[in-house]
mmCIF file with all atom_site columns, N, CA, C and O in Angstrom:
data_model
loop_
_atom_site.group_PDB
_atom_site.id
_atom_site.type_symbol
_atom_site.label_atom_id
_atom_site.label_alt_id
_atom_site.label_comp_id
_atom_site.label_asym_id
_atom_site.label_entity_id
_atom_site.label_seq_id
_atom_site.pdbx_PDB_ins_code
_atom_site.Cartn_x
_atom_site.Cartn_y
_atom_site.Cartn_z
_atom_site.occupancy
_atom_site.B_iso_or_equiv
_atom_site.pdbx_formal_charge
_atom_site.auth_seq_id
_atom_site.auth_comp_id
_atom_site.auth_asym_id
_atom_site.auth_atom_id
_atom_site.pdbx_PDB_model_num
ATOM 1   N N  . MET B 1 1  ? 0.810  -1.215 0.014   1.00 89.00 ? 109 MET B N  1
ATOM 2   C CA . MET B 1 1  ? -0.014 -0.010 -0.007  1.00 89.00 ? 109 MET B CA 1
ATOM 3   C C  . MET B 1 1  ? 0.877  1.228  -0.008  1.00 89.00 ? 109 MET B C  1
ATOM 4   O O  . MET B 1 1  ? 0.498  2.246  -0.621  1.00 89.00 ? 109 MET B O  1
ATOM 5   N N  . ALA B 1 2  ? 1.982  1.182  0.648   1.00 89.00 ? 110 ALA B N  1
ATOM 6   C CA . ALA B 1 2  ? 2.882  2.342  0.719   1.00 89.00 ? 110 ALA B CA 1
ATOM 7   C C  . ALA B 1 2  ? 3.359  2.732  -0.708  1.00 89.00 ? 110 ALA B C  1
ATOM 8   O O  . ALA B 1 2  ? 3.501  3.944  -1.047  1.00 89.00 ? 110 ALA B O  1
ATOM 9   N N  . ALA B 1 3  ? 3.707  1.764  -1.495  1.00 92.00 ? 111 ALA B N  1
ATOM 10  C CA . ALA B 1 3  ? 4.168  1.986  -2.830  1.00 92.00 ? 111 ALA B CA 1
ATOM 11  C C  . ALA B 1 3  ? 3.081  2.619  -3.694  1.00 92.00 ? 111 ALA B C  1
ATOM 12  O O  . ALA B 1 3  ? 3.323  3.549  -4.553  1.00 92.00 ? 111 ALA B O  1
ATOM 13  N N  . ILE B 1 4  ? 1.800  2.204  -3.547  1.00 94.00 ? 112 ILE B N  1
ATOM 14  C CA . ILE B 1 4  ? 0.668  2.813  -4.340  1.00 94.00 ? 112 ILE B CA 1
ATOM 15  C C  . ILE B 1 4  ? 0.472  4.293  -3.933  1.00 94.00 ? 112 ILE B C  1
ATOM 16  O O  . ILE B 1 4  ? 0.294  5.092  -4.816  1.00 94.00 ? 112 ILE B O  1
ATOM 17  N N  . VAL B 1 5  ? 0.540  4.569  -2.661  1.00 94.00 ? 113 VAL B N  1
ATOM 18  C CA . VAL B 1 5  ? 0.406  5.909  -2.188  1.00 94.00 ? 113 VAL B CA 1
ATOM 19  C C  . VAL B 1 5  ? 1.590  6.758  -2.700  1.00 94.00 ? 113 VAL B C  1
ATOM 20  O O  . VAL B 1 5  ? 1.406  7.919  -3.178  1.00 94.00 ? 113 VAL B O  1
ATOM 21  N N  . ALA B 1 6  ? 2.840  6.163  -2.689  1.00 91.00 ? 114 ALA B N  1
ATOM 22  C CA . ALA B 1 6  ? 3.966  6.886  -3.183  1.00 91.00 ? 114 ALA B CA 1
ATOM 23  C C  . ALA B 1 6  ? 3.885  7.154  -4.691  1.00 91.00 ? 114 ALA B C  1
ATOM 24  O O  . ALA B 1 6  ? 4.275  8.206  -5.143  1.00 91.00 ? 114 ALA B O  1
ATOM 25  N N  . MET B 1 7  ? 3.287  6.237  -5.392  1.00 93.00 ? 115 MET B N  1
ATOM 26  C CA . MET B 1 7  ? 3.124  6.425  -6.859  1.00 93.00 ? 115 MET B CA 1
ATOM 27  C C  . MET B 1 7  ? 2.180  7.638  -7.132  1.00 93.00 ? 115 MET B C  1
ATOM 28  O O  . MET B 1 7  ? 2.296  8.231  -8.157  1.00 93.00 ? 115 MET B O  1
ATOM 29  N N  . ARG B 1 8  ? 1.298  7.855  -6.203  1.00 94.00 ? 116 ARG B N  1
ATOM 30  C CA . ARG B 1 8  ? 0.324  8.961  -6.420  1.00 94.00 ? 116 ARG B CA 1
ATOM 31  C C  . ARG B 1 8  ? 0.868  10.260 -5.960  1.00 94.00 ? 116 ARG B C  1
ATOM 32  O O  . ARG B 1 8  ? 0.651  11.346 -6.595  1.00 94.00 ? 116 ARG B O  1
ATOM 33  N N  . HIS B 1 9  ? 1.703  10.278 -4.882  1.00 93.00 ? 117 HIS B N  1
ATOM 34  C CA . HIS B 1 9  ? 2.085  11.525 -4.233  1.00 93.00 ? 117 HIS B CA 1
ATOM 35  C C  . HIS B 1 9  ? 3.537  11.877 -4.270  1.00 93.00 ? 117 HIS B C  1
ATOM 36  O O  . HIS B 1 9  ? 3.912  12.999 -3.943  1.00 93.00 ? 117 HIS B O  1
ATOM 37  N N  . ASN B 1 10 ? 4.369  10.961 -4.646  1.00 91.00 ? 118 ASN B N  1
ATOM 38  C CA . ASN B 1 10 ? 5.810  11.131 -4.627  1.00 91.00 ? 118 ASN B CA 1
ATOM 39  C C  . ASN B 1 10 ? 6.273  11.193 -6.102  1.00 91.00 ? 118 ASN B C  1
ATOM 40  O O  . ASN B 1 10 ? 6.175  10.273 -6.848  1.00 91.00 ? 118 ASN B O  1
ATOM 41  N N  . ALA B 1 11 ? 6.924  12.334 -6.487  1.00 90.00 ? 119 ALA B N  1
ATOM 42  C CA . ALA B 1 11 ? 7.363  12.529 -7.843  1.00 90.00 ? 119 ALA B CA 1
ATOM 43  C C  . ALA B 1 11 ? 8.375  11.533 -8.327  1.00 90.00 ? 119 ALA B C  1
ATOM 44  O O  . ALA B 1 11 ? 8.372  11.060 -9.453  1.00 90.00 ? 119 ALA B O  1
ATOM 45  N N  . VAL B 1 12 ? 9.298  11.120 -7.415  1.00 91.00 ? 120 VAL B N  1
ATOM 46  C CA . VAL B 1 12 ? 10.418 10.162 -7.827  1.00 91.00 ? 120 VAL B CA 1
ATOM 47  C C  . VAL B 1 12 ? 9.810  8.823  -8.163  1.00 91.00 ? 120 VAL B C  1
ATOM 48  O O  . VAL B 1 12 ? 10.132 8.222  -9.164  1.00 91.00 ? 120 VAL B O  1
ATOM 49  N N  . ILE B 1 13 ? 8.953  8.334  -7.236  1.00 93.00 ? 121 ILE B N  1
ATOM 50  C CA . ILE B 1 13 ? 8.333  7.034  -7.412  1.00 93.00 ? 121 ILE B CA 1
ATOM 51  C C  . ILE B 1 13 ? 7.386  7.003  -8.640  1.00 93.00 ? 121 ILE B C  1
ATOM 52  O O  . ILE B 1 13 ? 7.248  6.100  -9.406  1.00 93.00 ? 121 ILE B O  1
ATOM 53  N N  . ARG B 1 14 ? 6.658  8.116  -8.762  1.00 94.00 ? 122 ARG B N  1
ATOM 54  C CA . ARG B 1 14 ? 5.700  8.227  -9.892  1.00 94.00 ? 122 ARG B CA 1
ATOM 55  C C  . ARG B 1 14 ? 6.413  8.193  -11.250 1.00 94.00 ? 122 ARG B C  1
ATOM 56  O O  . ARG B 1 14 ? 6.000  7.518  -12.131 1.00 94.00 ? 122 ARG B O  1
ATOM 57  N N  . ARG B 1 15 ? 7.573  8.908  -11.327 1.00 93.00 ? 123 ARG B N  1
ATOM 58  C CA . ARG B 1 15 ? 8.328  8.857  -12.564 1.00 93.00 ? 123 ARG B CA 1
ATOM 59  C C  . ARG B 1 15 ? 8.842  7.470  -12.857 1.00 93.00 ? 123 ARG B C  1
ATOM 60  O O  . ARG B 1 15 ? 8.875  7.006  -14.038 1.00 93.00 ? 123 ARG B O  1
ATOM 61  N N  . CYS B 1 16 ? 9.240  6.769  -11.842 1.00 93.00 ? 124 CYS B N  1
ATOM 62  C CA . CYS B 1 16 ? 9.723  5.370  -12.010 1.00 93.00 ? 124 CYS B CA 1
ATOM 63  C C  . CYS B 1 16 ? 8.614  4.528  -12.505 1.00 93.00 ? 124 CYS B C  1
ATOM 64  O O  . CYS B 1 16 ? 8.834  3.719  -13.528 1.00 93.00 ? 124 CYS B O  1
ATOM 65  N N  . TYR B 1 17 ? 7.470  4.589  -11.945 1.00 95.00 ? 125 TYR B N  1
ATOM 66  C CA . TYR B 1 17 ? 6.293  3.791  -12.348 1.00 95.00 ? 125 TYR B CA 1
ATOM 67  C C  . TYR B 1 17 ? 5.908  4.122  -13.834 1.00 95.00 ? 125 TYR B C  1
ATOM 68  O O  . TYR B 1 17 ? 5.688  3.223  -14.602 1.00 95.00 ? 125 TYR B O  1
ATOM 69  N N  . GLU B 1 18 ? 5.803  5.422  -14.129 1.00 96.00 ? 126 GLU B N  1
ATOM 70  C CA . GLU B 1 18 ? 5.462  5.776  -15.481 1.00 96.00 ? 126 GLU B CA 1
ATOM 71  C C  . GLU B 1 18 ? 6.509  5.310  -16.526 1.00 96.00 ? 126 GLU B C  1
ATOM 72  O O  . GLU B 1 18 ? 6.131  4.924  -17.621 1.00 96.00 ? 126 GLU B O  1
ATOM 73  N N  . ARG B 1 19 ? 7.767  5.375  -16.139 1.00 96.00 ? 127 ARG B N  1
ATOM 74  C CA . ARG B 1 19 ? 8.820  4.927  -17.029 1.00 96.00 ? 127 ARG B CA 1
ATOM 75  C C  . ARG B 1 19 ? 8.750  3.484  -17.325 1.00 96.00 ? 127 ARG B C  1
ATOM 76  O O  . ARG B 1 19 ? 8.876  2.999  -18.441 1.00 96.00 ? 127 ARG B O  1
ATOM 77  N N  . LEU B 1 20 ? 8.427  2.691  -16.298 1.00 96.00 ? 128 LEU B N  1
ATOM 78  C CA . LEU B 1 20 ? 8.280  1.266  -16.466 1.00 96.00 ? 128 LEU B CA 1
ATOM 79  C C  . LEU B 1 20 ? 7.079  0.890  -17.313 1.00 96.00 ? 128 LEU B C  1
ATOM 80  O O  . LEU B 1 20 ? 7.140  -0.018 -18.154 1.00 96.00 ? 128 LEU B O  1
ATOM 81  N N  . LEU B 1 21 ? 5.984  1.611  -17.094 1.00 97.00 ? 129 LEU B N  1
ATOM 82  C CA . LEU B 1 21 ? 4.773  1.396  -17.934 1.00 97.00 ? 129 LEU B CA 1
ATOM 83  C C  . LEU B 1 21 ? 5.100  1.730  -19.419 1.00 97.00 ? 129 LEU B C  1
ATOM 84  O O  . LEU B 1 21 ? 4.598  1.003  -20.312 1.00 97.00 ? 129 LEU B O  1
ATOM 85  N N  . ALA B 1 22 ? 5.774  2.773  -19.605 1.00 98.00 ? 130 ALA B N  1
ATOM 86  C CA . ALA B 1 22 ? 6.111  3.235  -20.962 1.00 98.00 ? 130 ALA B CA 1
ATOM 87  C C  . ALA B 1 22 ? 7.066  2.198  -21.637 1.00 98.00 ? 130 ALA B C  1
ATOM 88  O O  . ALA B 1 22 ? 7.014  2.050  -22.884 1.00 98.00 ? 130 ALA B O  1
ATOM 89  N N  . ALA B 1 23 ? 7.809  1.487  -20.834 1.00 97.00 ? 131 ALA B N  1
ATOM 90  C CA . ALA B 1 23 ? 8.723  0.476  -21.413 1.00 97.00 ? 131 ALA B CA 1
ATOM 91  C C  . ALA B 1 23 ? 7.963  -0.785 -21.681 1.00 97.00 ? 131 ALA B C  1
ATOM 92  O O  . ALA B 1 23 ? 8.572  -1.804 -22.162 1.00 97.00 ? 131 ALA B O  1
ATOM 93  N N  . GLY B 1 24 ? 6.700  -0.883 -21.382 1.00 97.00 ? 132 GLY B N  1
ATOM 94  C CA . GLY B 1 24 ? 5.831  -2.029 -21.665 1.00 97.00 ? 132 GLY B CA 1
ATOM 95  C C  . GLY B 1 24 ? 5.698  -3.027 -20.576 1.00 97.00 ? 132 GLY B C  1
ATOM 96  O O  . GLY B 1 24 ? 5.246  -4.178 -20.794 1.00 97.00 ? 132 GLY B O  1
ATOM 97  N N  . LYS B 1 25 ? 6.134  -2.695 -19.369 1.00 97.00 ? 133 LYS B N  1
ATOM 98  C CA . LYS B 1 25 ? 6.028  -3.647 -18.239 1.00 97.00 ? 133 LYS B CA 1
ATOM 99  C C  . LYS B 1 25 ? 4.549  -3.720 -17.750 1.00 97.00 ? 133 LYS B C  1
ATOM 100 O O  . LYS B 1 25 ? 3.841  -2.712 -17.845 1.00 97.00 ? 133 LYS B O  1
ATOM 101 N N  . PRO B 1 26 ? 4.128  -4.875 -17.344 1.00 98.00 ? 134 PRO B N  1
ATOM 102 C CA . PRO B 1 26 ? 2.822  -4.992 -16.781 1.00 98.00 ? 134 PRO B CA 1
ATOM 103 C C  . PRO B 1 26 ? 2.697  -4.128 -15.467 1.00 98.00 ? 134 PRO B C  1
ATOM 104 O O  . PRO B 1 26 ? 3.666  -3.914 -14.800 1.00 98.00 ? 134 PRO B O  1
ATOM 105 N N  . LYS B 1 27 ? 1.471  -3.731 -15.173 1.00 96.00 ? 135 LYS B N  1
ATOM 106 C CA . LYS B 1 27 ? 1.254  -2.812 -14.032 1.00 96.00 ? 135 LYS B CA 1
ATOM 107 C C  . LYS B 1 27 ? 1.678  -3.455 -12.716 1.00 96.00 ? 135 LYS B C  1
ATOM 108 O O  . LYS B 1 27 ? 2.325  -2.758 -11.892 1.00 96.00 ? 135 LYS B O  1
ATOM 109 N N  . LYS B 1 28 ? 1.464  -4.694 -12.527 1.00 96.00 ? 136 LYS B N  1
ATOM 110 C CA . LYS B 1 28 ? 1.866  -5.292 -11.265 1.00 96.00 ? 136 LYS B CA 1
ATOM 111 C C  . LYS B 1 28 ? 3.393  -5.436 -11.127 1.00 96.00 ? 136 LYS B C  1
ATOM 112 O O  . LYS B 1 28 ? 3.973  -5.233 -10.064 1.00 96.00 ? 136 LYS B O  1
ATOM 113 N N  . VAL B 1 29 ? 4.086  -5.652 -12.246 1.00 97.00 ? 137 VAL B N  1
ATOM 114 C CA . VAL B 1 29 ? 5.530  -5.670 -12.239 1.00 97.00 ? 137 VAL B CA 1
ATOM 115 C C  . VAL B 1 29 ? 6.091  -4.306 -11.885 1.00 97.00 ? 137 VAL B C  1
ATOM 116 O O  . VAL B 1 29 ? 7.060  -4.184 -11.116 1.00 97.00 ? 137 VAL B O  1
ATOM 117 N N  . ALA B 1 30 ? 5.462  -3.267 -12.443 1.00 96.00 ? 138 ALA B N  1
ATOM 118 C CA . ALA B 1 30 ? 5.899  -1.874 -12.187 1.00 96.00 ? 138 ALA B CA 1
ATOM 119 C C  . ALA B 1 30 ? 5.657  -1.543 -10.729 1.00 96.00 ? 138 ALA B C  1
ATOM 120 O O  . ALA B 1 30 ? 6.478  -0.807 -10.075 1.00 96.00 ? 138 ALA B O  1
ATOM 121 N N  . ILE B 1 31 ? 4.568  -1.962 -10.125 1.00 96.00 ? 139 ILE B N  1
ATOM 122 C CA . ILE B 1 31 ? 4.288  -1.702 -8.739  1.00 96.00 ? 139 ILE B CA 1
ATOM 123 C C  . ILE B 1 31 ? 5.309  -2.362 -7.838  1.00 96.00 ? 139 ILE B C  1
ATOM 124 O O  . ILE B 1 31 ? 5.841  -1.758 -6.887  1.00 96.00 ? 139 ILE B O  1
ATOM 125 N N  . VAL B 1 32 ? 5.637  -3.626 -8.101  1.00 96.00 ? 140 VAL B N  1
ATOM 126 C CA . VAL B 1 32 ? 6.683  -4.322 -7.322  1.00 96.00 ? 140 VAL B CA 1
ATOM 127 C C  . VAL B 1 32 ? 7.998  -3.680 -7.456  1.00 96.00 ? 140 VAL B C  1
ATOM 128 O O  . VAL B 1 32 ? 8.761  -3.549 -6.460  1.00 96.00 ? 140 VAL B O  1
ATOM 129 N N  . ALA B 1 33 ? 8.383  -3.189 -8.619  1.00 96.00 ? 141 ALA B N  1
ATOM 130 C CA . ALA B 1 33 ? 9.625  -2.492 -8.803  1.00 96.00 ? 141 ALA B CA 1
ATOM 131 C C  . ALA B 1 33 ? 9.616  -1.166 -7.978  1.00 96.00 ? 141 ALA B C  1
ATOM 132 O O  . ALA B 1 33 ? 10.651 -0.865 -7.347  1.00 96.00 ? 141 ALA B O  1
ATOM 133 N N  . CYS B 1 34 ? 8.508  -0.467 -7.929  1.00 95.00 ? 142 CYS B N  1
ATOM 134 C CA . CYS B 1 34 ? 8.424  0.716  -7.120  1.00 95.00 ? 142 CYS B CA 1
ATOM 135 C C  . CYS B 1 34 ? 8.496  0.397  -5.600  1.00 95.00 ? 142 CYS B C  1
ATOM 136 O O  . CYS B 1 34 ? 9.016  1.185  -4.893  1.00 95.00 ? 142 CYS B O  1
ATOM 137 N N  . MET B 1 35 ? 7.901  -0.722 -5.235  1.00 96.00 ? 143 MET B N  1
ATOM 138 C CA . MET B 1 35 ? 7.998  -1.125 -3.852  1.00 96.00 ? 143 MET B CA 1
ATOM 139 C C  . MET B 1 35 ? 9.456  -1.326 -3.480  1.00 96.00 ? 143 MET B C  1
ATOM 140 O O  . MET B 1 35 ? 9.901  -0.872 -2.394  1.00 96.00 ? 143 MET B O  1
ATOM 141 N N  . ARG B 1 36 ? 10.164 -2.041 -4.319  1.00 95.00 ? 144 ARG B N  1
ATOM 142 C CA . ARG B 1 36 ? 11.561 -2.266 -4.022  1.00 95.00 ? 144 ARG B CA 1
ATOM 143 C C  . ARG B 1 36 ? 12.398 -0.963 -3.986  1.00 95.00 ? 144 ARG B C  1
ATOM 144 O O  . ARG B 1 36 ? 13.199 -0.776 -3.116  1.00 95.00 ? 144 ARG B O  1
ATOM 145 N N  . LYS B 1 37 ? 12.112 -0.104 -4.934  1.00 93.00 ? 145 LYS B N  1
ATOM 146 C CA . LYS B 1 37 ? 12.799 1.225  -4.984  1.00 93.00 ? 145 LYS B CA 1
ATOM 147 C C  . LYS B 1 37 ? 12.537 2.004  -3.737  1.00 93.00 ? 145 LYS B C  1
ATOM 148 O O  . LYS B 1 37 ? 13.463 2.563  -3.107  1.00 93.00 ? 145 LYS B O  1
ATOM 149 N N  . LEU B 1 38 ? 11.307 2.017  -3.292  1.00 92.00 ? 146 LEU B N  1
ATOM 150 C CA . LEU B 1 38 ? 10.938 2.785  -2.052  1.00 92.00 ? 146 LEU B CA 1
ATOM 151 C C  . LEU B 1 38 ? 11.602 2.130  -0.859  1.00 92.00 ? 146 LEU B C  1
ATOM 152 O O  . LEU B 1 38 ? 12.128 2.811  0.002   1.00 92.00 ? 146 LEU B O  1
ATOM 153 N N  . LEU B 1 39 ? 11.646 0.793  -0.786  1.00 93.00 ? 147 LEU B N  1
ATOM 154 C CA . LEU B 1 39 ? 12.300 0.079  0.296   1.00 93.00 ? 147 LEU B CA 1
ATOM 155 C C  . LEU B 1 39 ? 13.819 0.401  0.338   1.00 93.00 ? 147 LEU B C  1
ATOM 156 O O  . LEU B 1 39 ? 14.408 0.651  1.406   1.00 93.00 ? 147 LEU B O  1
ATOM 157 N N  . VAL B 1 40 ? 14.497 0.401  -0.834  1.00 91.00 ? 148 VAL B N  1
ATOM 158 C CA . VAL B 1 40 ? 15.901 0.731  -0.864  1.00 91.00 ? 148 VAL B CA 1
ATOM 159 C C  . VAL B 1 40 ? 16.166 2.149  -0.441  1.00 91.00 ? 148 VAL B C  1
ATOM 160 O O  . VAL B 1 40 ? 17.129 2.369  0.345   1.00 91.00 ? 148 VAL B O  1
ATOM 161 N N  . ILE B 1 41 ? 15.337 3.042  -0.904  1.00 90.00 ? 149 ILE B N  1
ATOM 162 C CA . ILE B 1 41 ? 15.556 4.479  -0.496  1.00 90.00 ? 149 ILE B CA 1
ATOM 163 C C  . ILE B 1 41 ? 15.328 4.654  0.999   1.00 90.00 ? 149 ILE B C  1
ATOM 164 O O  . ILE B 1 41 ? 16.147 5.280  1.694   1.00 90.00 ? 149 ILE B O  1
ATOM 165 N N  . MET B 1 42 ? 14.312 4.043  1.523   1.00 90.00 ? 150 MET B N  1
ATOM 166 C CA . MET B 1 42 ? 14.043 4.163  2.950   1.00 90.00 ? 150 MET B CA 1
ATOM 167 C C  . MET B 1 42 ? 15.124 3.484  3.771   1.00 90.00 ? 150 MET B C  1
ATOM 168 O O  . MET B 1 42 ? 15.451 3.986  4.857   1.00 90.00 ? 150 MET B O  1
ATOM 169 N N  . ASN B 1 43 ? 15.636 2.387  3.354   1.00 93.00 ? 151 ASN B N  1
ATOM 170 C CA . ASN B 1 43 ? 16.777 1.731  4.036   1.00 93.00 ? 151 ASN B CA 1
ATOM 171 C C  . ASN B 1 43 ? 18.010 2.599  4.074   1.00 93.00 ? 151 ASN B C  1
ATOM 172 O O  . ASN B 1 43 ? 18.641 2.694  5.096   1.00 93.00 ? 151 ASN B O  1
ATOM 173 N N  . ALA B 1 44 ? 18.323 3.269  2.972   1.00 89.00 ? 152 ALA B N  1
ATOM 174 C CA . ALA B 1 44 ? 19.397 4.155  2.929   1.00 89.00 ? 152 ALA B CA 1
ATOM 175 C C  . ALA B 1 44 ? 19.213 5.399  3.852   1.00 89.00 ? 152 ALA B C  1
ATOM 176 O O  . ALA B 1 44 ? 20.138 5.858  4.538   1.00 89.00 ? 152 ALA B O  1
ATOM 177 N N  . MET B 1 45 ? 17.950 5.852  3.963   1.00 90.00 ? 153 MET B N  1
ATOM 178 C CA . MET B 1 45 ? 17.647 6.966  4.860   1.00 90.00 ? 153 MET B CA 1
ATOM 179 C C  . MET B 1 45 ? 17.877 6.555  6.286   1.00 90.00 ? 153 MET B C  1
ATOM 180 O O  . MET B 1 45 ? 18.477 7.327  7.057   1.00 90.00 ? 153 MET B O  1
ATOM 181 N N  . VAL B 1 46 ? 17.448 5.362  6.671   1.00 93.00 ? 154 VAL B N  1
ATOM 182 C CA . VAL B 1 46 ? 17.658 4.908  8.041   1.00 93.00 ? 154 VAL B CA 1
ATOM 183 C C  . VAL B 1 46 ? 19.125 4.648  8.350   1.00 93.00 ? 154 VAL B C  1
ATOM 184 O O  . VAL B 1 46 ? 19.648 5.049  9.383   1.00 93.00 ? 154 VAL B O  1
ATOM 185 N N  . ARG B 1 47 ? 19.852 4.086  7.386   1.00 94.00 ? 155 ARG B N  1
ATOM 186 C CA . ARG B 1 47 ? 21.252 3.766  7.529   1.00 94.00 ? 155 ARG B CA 1
ATOM 187 C C  . ARG B 1 47 ? 22.075 5.019  7.748   1.00 94.00 ? 155 ARG B C  1
ATOM 188 O O  . ARG B 1 47 ? 22.920 5.077  8.606   1.00 94.00 ? 155 ARG B O  1
ATOM 189 N N  . THR B 1 48 ? 21.781 6.051  6.966   1.00 91.00 ? 156 THR B N  1
ATOM 190 C CA . THR B 1 48 ? 22.602 7.283  7.049   1.00 91.00 ? 156 THR B CA 1
ATOM 191 C C  . THR B 1 48 ? 22.009 8.361  8.004   1.00 91.00 ? 156 THR B C  1
ATOM 192 O O  . THR B 1 48 ? 22.761 9.262  8.307   1.00 91.00 ? 156 THR B O  1
ATOM 193 N N  . GLY B 1 49 ? 20.781 8.187  8.339   1.00 91.00 ? 157 GLY B N  1
ATOM 194 C CA . GLY B 1 49 ? 20.150 9.125  9.275   1.00 91.00 ? 157 GLY B CA 1
ATOM 195 C C  . GLY B 1 49 ? 19.777 10.467 8.610   1.00 91.00 ? 157 GLY B C  1
ATOM 196 O O  . GLY B 1 49 ? 19.563 11.444 9.278   1.00 91.00 ? 157 GLY B O  1
ATOM 197 N N  . ARG B 1 50 ? 19.653 10.421 7.274   1.00 89.00 ? 158 ARG B N  1
ATOM 198 C CA . ARG B 1 50 ? 19.291 11.634 6.573   1.00 89.00 ? 158 ARG B CA 1
ATOM 199 C C  . ARG B 1 50 ? 17.790 11.635 6.225   1.00 89.00 ? 158 ARG B C  1
ATOM 200 O O  . ARG B 1 50 ? 17.218 10.541 6.040   1.00 89.00 ? 158 ARG B O  1
ATOM 201 N N  . PRO B 1 51 ? 17.196 12.796 6.127   1.00 88.00 ? 159 PRO B N  1
ATOM 202 C CA . PRO B 1 51 ? 15.794 12.912 5.698   1.00 88.00 ? 159 PRO B CA 1
ATOM 203 C C  . PRO B 1 51 ? 15.677 12.689 4.233   1.00 88.00 ? 159 PRO B C  1
ATOM 204 O O  . PRO B 1 51 ? 16.659 12.662 3.467   1.00 88.00 ? 159 PRO B O  1
ATOM 205 N N  . TRP B 1 52 ? 14.424 12.617 3.739   1.00 84.00 ? 160 TRP B N  1
ATOM 206 C CA . TRP B 1 52 ? 14.127 12.447 2.299   1.00 84.00 ? 160 TRP B CA 1
ATOM 207 C C  . TRP B 1 52 ? 14.735 13.637 1.505   1.00 84.00 ? 160 TRP B C  1
ATOM 208 O O  . TRP B 1 52 ? 14.658 14.768 1.936   1.00 84.00 ? 160 TRP B O  1
ATOM 209 N N  . ASN B 1 53 ? 15.388 13.253 0.390   1.00 78.00 ? 161 ASN B N  1
ATOM 210 C CA . ASN B 1 53 ? 15.941 14.313 -0.505  1.00 78.00 ? 161 ASN B CA 1
ATOM 211 C C  . ASN B 1 53 ? 15.655 13.792 -1.941  1.00 78.00 ? 161 ASN B C  1
ATOM 212 O O  . ASN B 1 53 ? 16.167 12.755 -2.345  1.00 78.00 ? 161 ASN B O  1
ATOM 213 N N  . ASP B 1 54 ? 14.861 14.604 -2.705  1.00 75.00 ? 162 ASP B N  1
ATOM 214 C CA . ASP B 1 54 ? 14.492 14.155 -4.059  1.00 75.00 ? 162 ASP B CA 1
ATOM 215 C C  . ASP B 1 54 ? 15.705 13.955 -4.927  1.00 75.00 ? 162 ASP B C  1
ATOM 216 O O  . ASP B 1 54 ? 15.726 13.085 -5.737  1.00 75.00 ? 162 ASP B O  1
ATOM 217 N N  . HIS B 1 55 ? 16.695 14.812 -4.754  1.00 75.00 ? 163 HIS B N  1
ATOM 218 C CA . HIS B 1 55 ? 17.866 14.772 -5.642  1.00 75.00 ? 163 HIS B CA 1
ATOM 219 C C  . HIS B 1 55 ? 18.736 13.494 -5.360  1.00 75.00 ? 163 HIS B C  1
ATOM 220 O O  . HIS B 1 55 ? 19.216 12.878 -6.300  1.00 75.00 ? 163 HIS B O  1
ATOM 221 N N  . LEU B 1 56 ? 18.722 12.992 -4.198  1.00 68.00 ? 164 LEU B N  1
ATOM 222 C CA . LEU B 1 56 ? 19.469 11.769 -3.892  1.00 68.00 ? 164 LEU B CA 1
ATOM 223 C C  . LEU B 1 56 ? 18.675 10.533 -4.272  1.00 68.00 ? 164 LEU B C  1
ATOM 224 O O  . LEU B 1 56 ? 19.246 9.493  -4.608  1.00 68.00 ? 164 LEU B O  1
ATOM 225 N N  . ALA B 1 57 ? 17.315 10.630 -4.238  1.00 69.00 ? 165 ALA B N  1
ATOM 226 C CA . ALA B 1 57 ? 16.493 9.494  -4.585  1.00 69.00 ? 165 ALA B CA 1
ATOM 227 C C  . ALA B 1 57 ? 16.263 9.240  -6.102  1.00 69.00 ? 165 ALA B C  1
ATOM 228 O O  . ALA B 1 57 ? 15.660 8.258  -6.449  1.00 69.00 ? 165 ALA B O  1
ATOM 229 N N  . GLN B 1 58 ? 16.724 10.123 -6.961  1.00 70.00 ? 166 GLN B N  1
ATOM 230 C CA . GLN B 1 58 ? 16.466 10.017 -8.387  1.00 70.00 ? 166 GLN B CA 1
ATOM 231 C C  . GLN B 1 58 ? 17.325 9.073  -9.119  1.00 70.00 ? 166 GLN B C  1
ATOM 232 O O  . GLN B 1 58 ? 17.161 8.899  -10.340 1.00 70.00 ? 166 GLN B O  1
ATOM 233 N N  . SER B 1 59 ? 18.298 8.436  -8.493  1.00 56.00 ? 167 SER B N  1
ATOM 234 C CA . SER B 1 59 ? 19.165 7.537  -9.207  1.00 56.00 ? 167 SER B CA 1
ATOM 235 C C  . SER B 1 59 ? 18.497 6.237  -9.570  1.00 56.00 ? 167 SER B C  1
ATOM 236 O O  . SER B 1 59 ? 17.473 5.792  -9.018  1.00 56.00 ? 167 SER B O  1
#
């Protein structure tokens, strides 16, 4: 559910989802990829102790 909310309200995750759909990926595959991307970003935030930064999350 967090990935679906992020796809609606977070520009970084939304661009990732739209890019995957444009590449022809099925919607469920794109959602799972966004879940993983969100998890990796949040893990890095906890590990480094830094808050959300759009510029760092765009890779």
